[in-house]
Short mmCIF file of C-alpha atoms and ligand atoms in Angstrom, two decimals:
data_model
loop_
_atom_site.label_atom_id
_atom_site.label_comp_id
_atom_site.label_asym_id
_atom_site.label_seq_id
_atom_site.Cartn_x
_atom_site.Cartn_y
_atom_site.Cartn_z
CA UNK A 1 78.41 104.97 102.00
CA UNK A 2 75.22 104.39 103.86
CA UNK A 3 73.69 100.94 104.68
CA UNK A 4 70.04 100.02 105.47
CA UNK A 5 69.67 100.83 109.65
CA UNK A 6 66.98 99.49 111.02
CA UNK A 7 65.77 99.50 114.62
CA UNK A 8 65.10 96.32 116.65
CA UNK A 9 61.96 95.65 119.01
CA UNK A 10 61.05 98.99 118.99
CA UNK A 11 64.30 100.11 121.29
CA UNK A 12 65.74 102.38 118.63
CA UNK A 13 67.04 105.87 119.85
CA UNK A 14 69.44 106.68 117.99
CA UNK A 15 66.56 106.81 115.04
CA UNK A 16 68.95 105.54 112.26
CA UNK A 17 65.72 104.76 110.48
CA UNK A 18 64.37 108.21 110.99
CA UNK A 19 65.23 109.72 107.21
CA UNK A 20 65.51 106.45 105.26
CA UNK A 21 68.50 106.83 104.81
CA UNK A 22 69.22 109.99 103.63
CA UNK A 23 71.12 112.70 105.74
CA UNK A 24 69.02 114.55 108.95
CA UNK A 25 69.03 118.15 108.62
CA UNK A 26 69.32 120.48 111.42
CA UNK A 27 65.90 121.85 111.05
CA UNK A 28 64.56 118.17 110.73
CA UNK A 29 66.79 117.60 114.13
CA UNK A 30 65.79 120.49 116.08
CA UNK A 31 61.83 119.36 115.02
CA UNK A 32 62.76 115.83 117.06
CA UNK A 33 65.01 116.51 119.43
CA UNK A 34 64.89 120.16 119.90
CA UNK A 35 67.88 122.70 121.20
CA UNK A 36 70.68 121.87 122.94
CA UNK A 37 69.92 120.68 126.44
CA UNK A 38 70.75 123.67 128.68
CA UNK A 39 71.99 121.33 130.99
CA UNK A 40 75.17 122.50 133.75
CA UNK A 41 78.51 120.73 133.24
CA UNK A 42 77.54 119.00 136.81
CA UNK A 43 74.20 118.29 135.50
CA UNK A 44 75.81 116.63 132.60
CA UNK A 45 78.19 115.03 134.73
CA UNK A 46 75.50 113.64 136.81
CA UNK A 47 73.51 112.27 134.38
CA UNK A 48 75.82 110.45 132.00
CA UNK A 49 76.82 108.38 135.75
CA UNK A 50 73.59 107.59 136.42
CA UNK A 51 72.76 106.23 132.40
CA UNK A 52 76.05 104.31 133.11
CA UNK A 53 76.89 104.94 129.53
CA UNK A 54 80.09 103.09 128.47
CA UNK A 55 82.21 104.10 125.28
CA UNK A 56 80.90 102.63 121.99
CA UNK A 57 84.32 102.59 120.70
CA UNK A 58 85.56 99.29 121.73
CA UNK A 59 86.56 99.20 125.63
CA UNK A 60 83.25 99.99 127.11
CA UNK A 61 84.87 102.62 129.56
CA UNK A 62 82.58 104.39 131.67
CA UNK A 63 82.19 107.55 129.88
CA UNK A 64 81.64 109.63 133.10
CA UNK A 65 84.69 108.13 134.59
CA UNK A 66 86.46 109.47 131.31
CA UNK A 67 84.84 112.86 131.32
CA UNK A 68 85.57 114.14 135.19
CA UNK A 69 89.38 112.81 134.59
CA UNK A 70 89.67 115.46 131.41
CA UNK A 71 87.56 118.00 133.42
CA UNK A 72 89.84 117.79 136.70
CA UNK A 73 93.01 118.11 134.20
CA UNK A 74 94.75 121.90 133.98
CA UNK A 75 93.97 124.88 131.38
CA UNK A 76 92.30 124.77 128.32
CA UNK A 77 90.99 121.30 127.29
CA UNK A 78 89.90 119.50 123.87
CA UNK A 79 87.14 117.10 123.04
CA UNK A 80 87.36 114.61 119.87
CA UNK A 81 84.54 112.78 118.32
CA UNK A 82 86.56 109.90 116.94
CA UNK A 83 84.89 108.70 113.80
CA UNK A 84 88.06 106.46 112.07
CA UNK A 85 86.15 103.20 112.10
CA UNK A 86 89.43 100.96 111.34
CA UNK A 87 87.64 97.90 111.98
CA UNK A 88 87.06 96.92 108.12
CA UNK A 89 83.97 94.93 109.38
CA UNK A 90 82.52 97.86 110.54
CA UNK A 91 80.24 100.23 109.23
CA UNK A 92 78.13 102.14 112.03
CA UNK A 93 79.89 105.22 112.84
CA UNK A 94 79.92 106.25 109.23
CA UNK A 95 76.80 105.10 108.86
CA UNK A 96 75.79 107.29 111.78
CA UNK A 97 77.78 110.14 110.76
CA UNK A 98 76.10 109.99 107.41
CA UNK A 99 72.87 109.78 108.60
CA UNK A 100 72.29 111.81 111.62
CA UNK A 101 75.55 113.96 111.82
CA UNK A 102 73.66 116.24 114.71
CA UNK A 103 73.20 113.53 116.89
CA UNK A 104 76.96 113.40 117.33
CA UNK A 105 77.59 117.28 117.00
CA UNK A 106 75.23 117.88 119.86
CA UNK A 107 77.22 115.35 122.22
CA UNK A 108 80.33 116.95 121.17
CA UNK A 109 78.91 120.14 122.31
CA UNK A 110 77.98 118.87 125.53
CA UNK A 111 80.87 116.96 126.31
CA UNK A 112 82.65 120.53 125.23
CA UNK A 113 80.24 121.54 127.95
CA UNK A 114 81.25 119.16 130.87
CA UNK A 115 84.95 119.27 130.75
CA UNK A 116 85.61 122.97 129.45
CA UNK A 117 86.83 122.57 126.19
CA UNK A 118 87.69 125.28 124.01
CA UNK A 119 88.78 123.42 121.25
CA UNK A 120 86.49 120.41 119.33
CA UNK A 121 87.56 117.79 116.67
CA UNK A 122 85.46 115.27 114.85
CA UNK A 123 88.03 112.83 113.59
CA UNK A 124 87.15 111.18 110.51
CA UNK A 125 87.19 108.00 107.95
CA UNK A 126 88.56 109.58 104.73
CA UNK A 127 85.54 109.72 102.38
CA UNK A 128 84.61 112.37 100.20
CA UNK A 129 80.94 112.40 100.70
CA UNK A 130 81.05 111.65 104.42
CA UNK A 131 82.97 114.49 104.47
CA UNK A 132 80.73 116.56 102.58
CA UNK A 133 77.89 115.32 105.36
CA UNK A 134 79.88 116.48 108.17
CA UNK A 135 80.69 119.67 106.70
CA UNK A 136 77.39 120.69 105.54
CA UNK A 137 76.25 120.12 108.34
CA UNK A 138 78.76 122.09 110.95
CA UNK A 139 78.07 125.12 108.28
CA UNK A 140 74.12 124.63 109.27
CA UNK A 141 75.04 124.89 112.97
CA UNK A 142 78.01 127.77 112.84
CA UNK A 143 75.14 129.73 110.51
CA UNK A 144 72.41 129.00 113.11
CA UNK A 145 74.45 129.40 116.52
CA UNK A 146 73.57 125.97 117.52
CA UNK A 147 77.25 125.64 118.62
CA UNK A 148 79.60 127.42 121.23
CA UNK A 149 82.74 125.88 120.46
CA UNK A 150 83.91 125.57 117.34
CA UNK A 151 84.40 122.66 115.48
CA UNK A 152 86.87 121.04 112.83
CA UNK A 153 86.87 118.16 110.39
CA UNK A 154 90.76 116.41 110.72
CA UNK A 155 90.36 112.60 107.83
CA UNK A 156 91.97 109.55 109.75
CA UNK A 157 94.10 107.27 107.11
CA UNK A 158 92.04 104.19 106.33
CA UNK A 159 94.51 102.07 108.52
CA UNK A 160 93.04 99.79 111.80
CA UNK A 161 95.05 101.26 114.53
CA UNK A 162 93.80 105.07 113.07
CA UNK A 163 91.69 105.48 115.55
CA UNK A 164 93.79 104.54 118.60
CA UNK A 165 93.16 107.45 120.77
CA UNK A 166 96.75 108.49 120.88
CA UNK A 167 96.72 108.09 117.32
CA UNK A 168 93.91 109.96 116.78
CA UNK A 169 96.10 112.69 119.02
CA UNK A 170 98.83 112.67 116.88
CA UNK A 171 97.24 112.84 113.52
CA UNK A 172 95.26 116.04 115.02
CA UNK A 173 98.80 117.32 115.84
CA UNK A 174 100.14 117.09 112.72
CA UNK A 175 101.78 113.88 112.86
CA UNK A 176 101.03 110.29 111.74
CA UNK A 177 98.28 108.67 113.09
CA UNK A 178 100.27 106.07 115.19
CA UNK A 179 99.69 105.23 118.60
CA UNK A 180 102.40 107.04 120.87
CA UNK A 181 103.75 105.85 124.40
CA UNK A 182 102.10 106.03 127.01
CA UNK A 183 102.25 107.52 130.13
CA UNK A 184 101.02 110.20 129.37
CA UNK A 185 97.50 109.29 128.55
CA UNK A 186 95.85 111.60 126.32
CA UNK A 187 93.33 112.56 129.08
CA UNK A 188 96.17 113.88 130.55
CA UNK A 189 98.36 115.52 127.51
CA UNK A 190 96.44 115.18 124.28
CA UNK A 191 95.76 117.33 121.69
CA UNK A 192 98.49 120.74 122.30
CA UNK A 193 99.75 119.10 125.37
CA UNK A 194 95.91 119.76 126.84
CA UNK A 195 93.82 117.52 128.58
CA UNK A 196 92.05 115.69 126.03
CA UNK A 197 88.51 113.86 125.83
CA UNK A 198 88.82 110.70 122.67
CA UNK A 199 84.96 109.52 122.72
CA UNK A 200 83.45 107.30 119.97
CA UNK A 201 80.89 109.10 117.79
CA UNK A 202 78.49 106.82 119.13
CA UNK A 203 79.12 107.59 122.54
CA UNK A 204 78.74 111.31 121.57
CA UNK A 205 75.57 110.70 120.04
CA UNK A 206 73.85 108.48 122.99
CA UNK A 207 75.44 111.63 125.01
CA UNK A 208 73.02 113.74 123.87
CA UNK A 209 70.29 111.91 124.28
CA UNK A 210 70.79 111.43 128.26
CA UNK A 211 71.33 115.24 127.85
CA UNK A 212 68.24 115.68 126.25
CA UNK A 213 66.05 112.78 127.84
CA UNK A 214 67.59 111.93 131.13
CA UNK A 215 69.51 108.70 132.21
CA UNK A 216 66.27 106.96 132.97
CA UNK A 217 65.06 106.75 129.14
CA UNK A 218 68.93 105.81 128.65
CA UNK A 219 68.43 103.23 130.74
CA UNK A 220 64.79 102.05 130.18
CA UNK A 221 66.53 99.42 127.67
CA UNK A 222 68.98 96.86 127.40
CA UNK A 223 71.76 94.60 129.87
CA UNK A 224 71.09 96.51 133.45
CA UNK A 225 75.22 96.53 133.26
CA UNK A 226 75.56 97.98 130.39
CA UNK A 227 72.75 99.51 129.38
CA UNK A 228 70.84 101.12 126.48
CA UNK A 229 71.12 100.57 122.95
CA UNK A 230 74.05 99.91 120.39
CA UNK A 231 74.75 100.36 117.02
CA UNK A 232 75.59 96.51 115.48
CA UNK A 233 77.07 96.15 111.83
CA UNK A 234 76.16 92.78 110.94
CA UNK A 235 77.40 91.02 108.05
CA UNK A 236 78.24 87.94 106.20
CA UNK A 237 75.54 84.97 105.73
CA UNK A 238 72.07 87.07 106.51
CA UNK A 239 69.56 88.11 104.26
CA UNK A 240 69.81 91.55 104.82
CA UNK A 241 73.69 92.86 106.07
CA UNK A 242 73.72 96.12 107.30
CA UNK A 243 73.72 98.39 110.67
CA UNK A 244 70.91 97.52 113.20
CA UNK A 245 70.20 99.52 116.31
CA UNK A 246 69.11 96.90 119.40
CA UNK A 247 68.98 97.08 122.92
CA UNK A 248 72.24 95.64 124.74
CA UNK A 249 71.54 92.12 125.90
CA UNK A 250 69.77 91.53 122.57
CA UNK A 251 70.55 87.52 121.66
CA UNK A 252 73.14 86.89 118.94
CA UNK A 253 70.10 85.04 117.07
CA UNK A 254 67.90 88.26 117.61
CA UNK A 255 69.91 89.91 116.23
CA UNK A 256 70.53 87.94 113.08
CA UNK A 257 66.89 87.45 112.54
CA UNK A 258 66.80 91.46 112.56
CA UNK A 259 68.95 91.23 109.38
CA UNK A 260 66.93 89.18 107.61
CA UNK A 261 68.38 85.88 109.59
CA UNK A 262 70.89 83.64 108.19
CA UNK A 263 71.08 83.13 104.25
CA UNK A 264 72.97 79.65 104.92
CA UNK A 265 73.64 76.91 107.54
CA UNK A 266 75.98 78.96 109.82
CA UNK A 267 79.22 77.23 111.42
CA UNK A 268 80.57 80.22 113.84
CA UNK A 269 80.19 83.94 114.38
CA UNK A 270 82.83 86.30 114.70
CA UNK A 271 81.77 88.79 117.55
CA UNK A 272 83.89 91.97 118.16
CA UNK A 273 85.70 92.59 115.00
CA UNK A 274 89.39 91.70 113.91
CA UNK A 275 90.58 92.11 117.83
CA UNK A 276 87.45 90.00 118.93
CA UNK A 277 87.25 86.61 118.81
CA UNK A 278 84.89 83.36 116.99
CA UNK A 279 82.10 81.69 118.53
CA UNK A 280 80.47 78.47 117.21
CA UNK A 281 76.90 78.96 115.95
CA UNK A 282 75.29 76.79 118.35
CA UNK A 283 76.34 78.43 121.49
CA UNK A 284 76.77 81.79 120.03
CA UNK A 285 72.38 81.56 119.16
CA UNK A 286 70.85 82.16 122.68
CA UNK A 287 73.82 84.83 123.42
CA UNK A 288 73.20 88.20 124.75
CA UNK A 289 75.32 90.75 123.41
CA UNK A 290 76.56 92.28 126.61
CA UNK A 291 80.02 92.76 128.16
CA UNK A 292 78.99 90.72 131.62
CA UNK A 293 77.59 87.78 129.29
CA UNK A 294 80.47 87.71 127.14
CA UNK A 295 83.00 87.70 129.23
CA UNK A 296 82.72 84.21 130.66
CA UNK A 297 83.12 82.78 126.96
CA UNK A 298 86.89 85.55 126.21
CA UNK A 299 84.83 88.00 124.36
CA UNK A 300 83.15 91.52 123.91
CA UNK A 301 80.79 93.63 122.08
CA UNK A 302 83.69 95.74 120.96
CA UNK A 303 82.54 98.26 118.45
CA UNK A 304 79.46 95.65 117.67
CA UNK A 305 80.87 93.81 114.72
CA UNK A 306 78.67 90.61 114.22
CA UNK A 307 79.84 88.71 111.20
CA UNK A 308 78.13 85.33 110.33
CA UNK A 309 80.38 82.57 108.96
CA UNK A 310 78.75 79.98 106.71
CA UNK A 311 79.12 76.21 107.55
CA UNK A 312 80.60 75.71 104.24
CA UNK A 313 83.19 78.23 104.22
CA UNK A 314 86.64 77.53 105.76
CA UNK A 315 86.62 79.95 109.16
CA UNK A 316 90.92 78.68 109.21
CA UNK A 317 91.48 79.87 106.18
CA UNK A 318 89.30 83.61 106.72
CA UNK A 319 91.29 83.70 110.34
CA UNK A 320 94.80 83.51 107.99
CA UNK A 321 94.00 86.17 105.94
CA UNK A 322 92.63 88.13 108.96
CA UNK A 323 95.92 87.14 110.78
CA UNK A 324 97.55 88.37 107.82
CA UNK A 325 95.64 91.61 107.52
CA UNK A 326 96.68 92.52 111.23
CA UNK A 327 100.22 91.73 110.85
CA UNK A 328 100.39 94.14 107.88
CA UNK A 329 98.38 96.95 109.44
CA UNK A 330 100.98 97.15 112.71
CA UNK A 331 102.16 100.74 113.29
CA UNK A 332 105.99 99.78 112.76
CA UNK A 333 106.51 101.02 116.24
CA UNK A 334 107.45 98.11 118.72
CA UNK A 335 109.34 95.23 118.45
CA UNK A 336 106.79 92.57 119.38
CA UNK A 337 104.45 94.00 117.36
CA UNK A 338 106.22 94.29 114.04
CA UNK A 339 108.32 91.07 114.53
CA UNK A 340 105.94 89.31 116.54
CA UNK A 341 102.80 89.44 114.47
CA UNK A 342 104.08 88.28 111.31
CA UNK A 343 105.59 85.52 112.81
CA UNK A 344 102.03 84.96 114.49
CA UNK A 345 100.45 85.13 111.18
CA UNK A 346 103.03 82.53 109.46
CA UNK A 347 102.86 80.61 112.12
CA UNK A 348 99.04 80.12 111.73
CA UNK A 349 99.44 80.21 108.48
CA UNK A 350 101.77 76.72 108.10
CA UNK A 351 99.20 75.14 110.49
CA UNK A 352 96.31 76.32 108.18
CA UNK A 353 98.63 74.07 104.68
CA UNK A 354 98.86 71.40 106.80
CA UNK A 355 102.34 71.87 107.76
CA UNK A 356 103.99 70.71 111.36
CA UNK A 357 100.71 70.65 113.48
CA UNK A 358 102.31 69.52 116.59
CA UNK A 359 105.25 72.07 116.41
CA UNK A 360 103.31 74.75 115.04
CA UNK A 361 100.74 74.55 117.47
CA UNK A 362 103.98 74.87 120.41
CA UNK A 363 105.67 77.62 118.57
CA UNK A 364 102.26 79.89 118.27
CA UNK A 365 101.61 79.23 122.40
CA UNK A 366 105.61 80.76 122.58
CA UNK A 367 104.44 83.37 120.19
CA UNK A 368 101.51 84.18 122.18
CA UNK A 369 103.24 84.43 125.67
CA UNK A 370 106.44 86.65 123.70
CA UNK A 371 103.62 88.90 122.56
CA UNK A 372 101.57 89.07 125.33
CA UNK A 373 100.99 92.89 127.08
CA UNK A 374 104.14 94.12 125.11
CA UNK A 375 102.90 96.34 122.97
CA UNK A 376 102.97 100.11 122.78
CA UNK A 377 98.91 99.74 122.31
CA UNK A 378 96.68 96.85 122.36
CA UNK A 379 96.79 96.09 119.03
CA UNK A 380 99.10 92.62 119.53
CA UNK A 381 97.07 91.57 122.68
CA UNK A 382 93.19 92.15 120.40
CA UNK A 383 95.17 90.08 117.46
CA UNK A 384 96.00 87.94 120.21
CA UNK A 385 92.96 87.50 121.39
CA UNK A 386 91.46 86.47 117.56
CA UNK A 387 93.56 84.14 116.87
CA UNK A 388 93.45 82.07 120.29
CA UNK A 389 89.96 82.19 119.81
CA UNK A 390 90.43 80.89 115.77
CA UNK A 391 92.44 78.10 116.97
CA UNK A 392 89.64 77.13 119.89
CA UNK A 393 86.90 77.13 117.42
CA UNK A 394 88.72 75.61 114.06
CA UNK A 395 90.32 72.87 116.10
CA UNK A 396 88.37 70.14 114.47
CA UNK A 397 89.15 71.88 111.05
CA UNK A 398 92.84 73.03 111.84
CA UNK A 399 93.24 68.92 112.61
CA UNK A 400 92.24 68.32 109.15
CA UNK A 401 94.21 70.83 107.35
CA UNK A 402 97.20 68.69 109.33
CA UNK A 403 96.07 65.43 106.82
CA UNK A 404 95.92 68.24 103.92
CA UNK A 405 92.12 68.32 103.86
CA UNK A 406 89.06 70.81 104.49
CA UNK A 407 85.78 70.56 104.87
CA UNK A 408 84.80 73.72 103.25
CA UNK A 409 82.91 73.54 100.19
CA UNK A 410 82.68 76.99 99.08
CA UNK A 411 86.28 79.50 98.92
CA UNK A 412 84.33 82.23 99.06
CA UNK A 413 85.21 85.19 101.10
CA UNK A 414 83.24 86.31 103.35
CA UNK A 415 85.46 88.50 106.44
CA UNK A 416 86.58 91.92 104.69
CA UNK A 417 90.22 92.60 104.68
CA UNK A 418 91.17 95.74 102.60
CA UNK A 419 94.26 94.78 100.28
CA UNK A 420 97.58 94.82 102.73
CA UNK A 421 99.62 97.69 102.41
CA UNK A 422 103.30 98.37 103.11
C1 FMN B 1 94.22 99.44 117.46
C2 FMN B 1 93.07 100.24 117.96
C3 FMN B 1 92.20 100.86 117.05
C4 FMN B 1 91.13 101.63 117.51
N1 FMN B 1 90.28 102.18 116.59
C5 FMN B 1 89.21 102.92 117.02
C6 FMN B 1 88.32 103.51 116.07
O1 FMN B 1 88.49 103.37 114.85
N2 FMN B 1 87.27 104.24 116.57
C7 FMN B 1 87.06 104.41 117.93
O2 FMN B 1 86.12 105.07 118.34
N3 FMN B 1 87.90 103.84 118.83
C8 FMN B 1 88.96 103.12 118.40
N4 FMN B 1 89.82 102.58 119.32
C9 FMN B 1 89.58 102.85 120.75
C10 FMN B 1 90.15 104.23 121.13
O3 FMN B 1 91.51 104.08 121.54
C11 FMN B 1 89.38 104.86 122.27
O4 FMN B 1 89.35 103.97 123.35
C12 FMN B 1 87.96 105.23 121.89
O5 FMN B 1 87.90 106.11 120.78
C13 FMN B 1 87.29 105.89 123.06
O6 FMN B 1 85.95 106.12 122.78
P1 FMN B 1 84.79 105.52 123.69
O7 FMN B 1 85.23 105.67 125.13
O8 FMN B 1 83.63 106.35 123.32
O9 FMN B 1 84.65 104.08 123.31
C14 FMN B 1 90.91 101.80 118.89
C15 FMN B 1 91.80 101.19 119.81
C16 FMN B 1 92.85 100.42 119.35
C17 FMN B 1 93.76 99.77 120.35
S1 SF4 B 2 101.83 97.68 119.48
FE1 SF4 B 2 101.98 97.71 117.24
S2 SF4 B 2 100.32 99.02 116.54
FE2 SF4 B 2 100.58 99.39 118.75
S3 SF4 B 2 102.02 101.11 118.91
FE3 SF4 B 2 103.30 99.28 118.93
S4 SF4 B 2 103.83 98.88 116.76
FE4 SF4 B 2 102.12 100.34 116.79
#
């Protein structure tokens, strides 16, 4: 369940490294980090804006931005630690979970604490031995008081778009975990029809470290626009894959050489997961991983997925099966989406056996504008986004496949895409 964390340049906070790892008890927490921060909801408030800590879950929202619009909704409000981890090429928020559950349980606490909730979820990748983790350890902190509001565990179905935050809503009501429509948004009618706070257990966990620390040890490290650490699961051709704690801004190559650097000659890098995008090795190297520095090149940290794609293996035919995973895993809910995707992936697909590259290549751009912003999530516009990027980076390869070539030399795969399910 757990991988090897290790910290990079001496930046860690989050102290995945701390128990080797094996799980942090609460008496080994309280020994490094103490009680929970008596800190005032405005106190909280103030300090989470000044960190500038943005969501680890994928959009980089400004978490205090996303914390005063639950607090200034009416009655009785929720807060959700959302632990689903979709993304199959990522592994740091169970990893986190597994490792330093308290870390996460604190922020919940104090992000109870800042908007008035009365009511706390942690949300959960189904796993028998995570869950085991998370409940031992919300027994330690019911038996020792650590917590005010109580908390319970609700599994999220191993599917990608689990963990869409209306998803995430509607599993915890009872429902399938689908993503609903929106207006309203679930800050505004979540969880019971309450105001609702959906933060990444990540988030939660760097939370309660500005709590603890103060927003000027938050921000002591990493991009100044983004700032602190993140949690990266790298993968794929490095020595040693796993999840590595570095300082936002770190370089793409950094980070690499943190796990172990590459095992092989590399051809591109996947940044971002399944709704991020590819990046050829040579200008992906000197890279910082940071929102601002991304940008200019259509990408994003994301959730931190870093996977590194050999030279010899074929990165058109690990985008098809990718394409093919994403089709599969829409929520059957909007017409773009179920028809479009498919269509998207077959599309890509012919192109990839050499079949019609001139009309192919016309019919995915008339895909791609069809698709575009229509869907009841983002879940069309992130597979959107991969496969534009696929085409941009393969182009050399995707010309080949037209004369019923390749270039790769090993079939091996290396992107992980669970089985597709119907
Ligand atoms: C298809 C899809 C899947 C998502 N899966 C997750 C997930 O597994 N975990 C997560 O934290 N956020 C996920 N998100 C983002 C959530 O909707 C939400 O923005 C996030 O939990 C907010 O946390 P943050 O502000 O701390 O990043 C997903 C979004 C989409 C569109
Ligand atoms: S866009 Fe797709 S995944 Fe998102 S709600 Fe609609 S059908 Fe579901």
């Amino acid at each position: 369940m757990t991988s090897p964390a290790v910290p990079l340049t001496g930046s860690a906070r989050l102290r995945l490294d701390a128990a080797a790892g094996a799980t942090v008890s609460l008496p080994e927490h309280e020994a490094l980090h103490g009680p929970l921060p008596m800190a005032s909801p405005a106190e909280i408030m103030a300090e989470v804006a000044e960190a500038g800590l943005t969501g680890r879950g994928g959009a980089a929202f400004p978490v205090h931005r996303k914390l005063a619009a639950v607090a200034a909704g009416a009655g009785p409000r929720v807060v959700v630690a959302n632990g689903a981890e979709g993304e199959p090429a990522s592994n740091k928020d169970k990893t986190l979970l597994a490792i330093n559950p308290h870390l996460t349980l604190d922020g919940l606490q104090l992000a109870a604490r800042a908007v008035g909730a009365t009511a706390a979820y942690v949300y959960v990748h189904t796993d028998l031995r995570l869950l085991s983790v998370l409940n031992h350890a919300i027994a330690e902190r019911r038996r020792s008081g650590r917590d005010v509001v109580s908390v319970e565990v609700v599994c999220a179905p191993p599917r990608f778009v689990s963990g869409e935050e209306s998803a995430v809503v509607s599993r915890i009501n009872g429902g399938p975990a689908k993503p609903r429509p929106k207006p309203p948004r679930v800050f505004e009618s979540g969880v019971r029809g309450r105001p609702t706070l959906v933060s990444n257990v990540e988030t939660l966990a760097h939370l309660a470290l500005i709590a603890g620390r103060g927003a000027a040890a938050f921000r002591s490290v990493g991009h100044s626009d983004q700032p602190g650490t993140m949690l990266f699961t790298v993968s794929g051709a490095v020595h040693r894959p796993g999840v590595i704690e570095a300082a936002t801004g770190t370089t793409v190559g950094a980070l690499l050489d943190a796990a172990g650097g590459p095992s092989h000659h590399l051809g591109a890098v996947l940044l971002g997961g399944f709704h991020g995008g590819w990046l050829a090795w040579p200008a992906a190297r000197e890279l910082p991983l940071a929102n601002p520095e991304l940008r200019p090149h259509g990408l994003a940290v994301g959730a931190g997925v870093v996977v590194a794609l050999p030279a010899d293996v074929c990165g058109v035919a690990e985008s098809v099966r990718v394409l093919d995973y994403l089709a599969a895993e829409s929520a059957g809910q909007c017409g773009p989406c179920v028809f479009g995707l498919p269509r998207l992936a077959e599309t890509f697909g012919e192109l990839a056996r050499g079949k019609s590259e001139r009309h192919g290549g016309r019919r995915l751009d008339e895909l791609s504008l069809a698709l575009e912003r229509r869907g009841g999530c983002s879940h069309p516009d992130g597979s959107l986004r991969f496969l534009r990027s696929a085409a941009a980076v393969f182009a050399d390869e995707l010309r080949l496949h037209a004369q019923k070539r390749c270039s790769a030399v090993s079939g091996r795969p290396i992107l992980p895409t669970p089985a597709v399910r119907g």
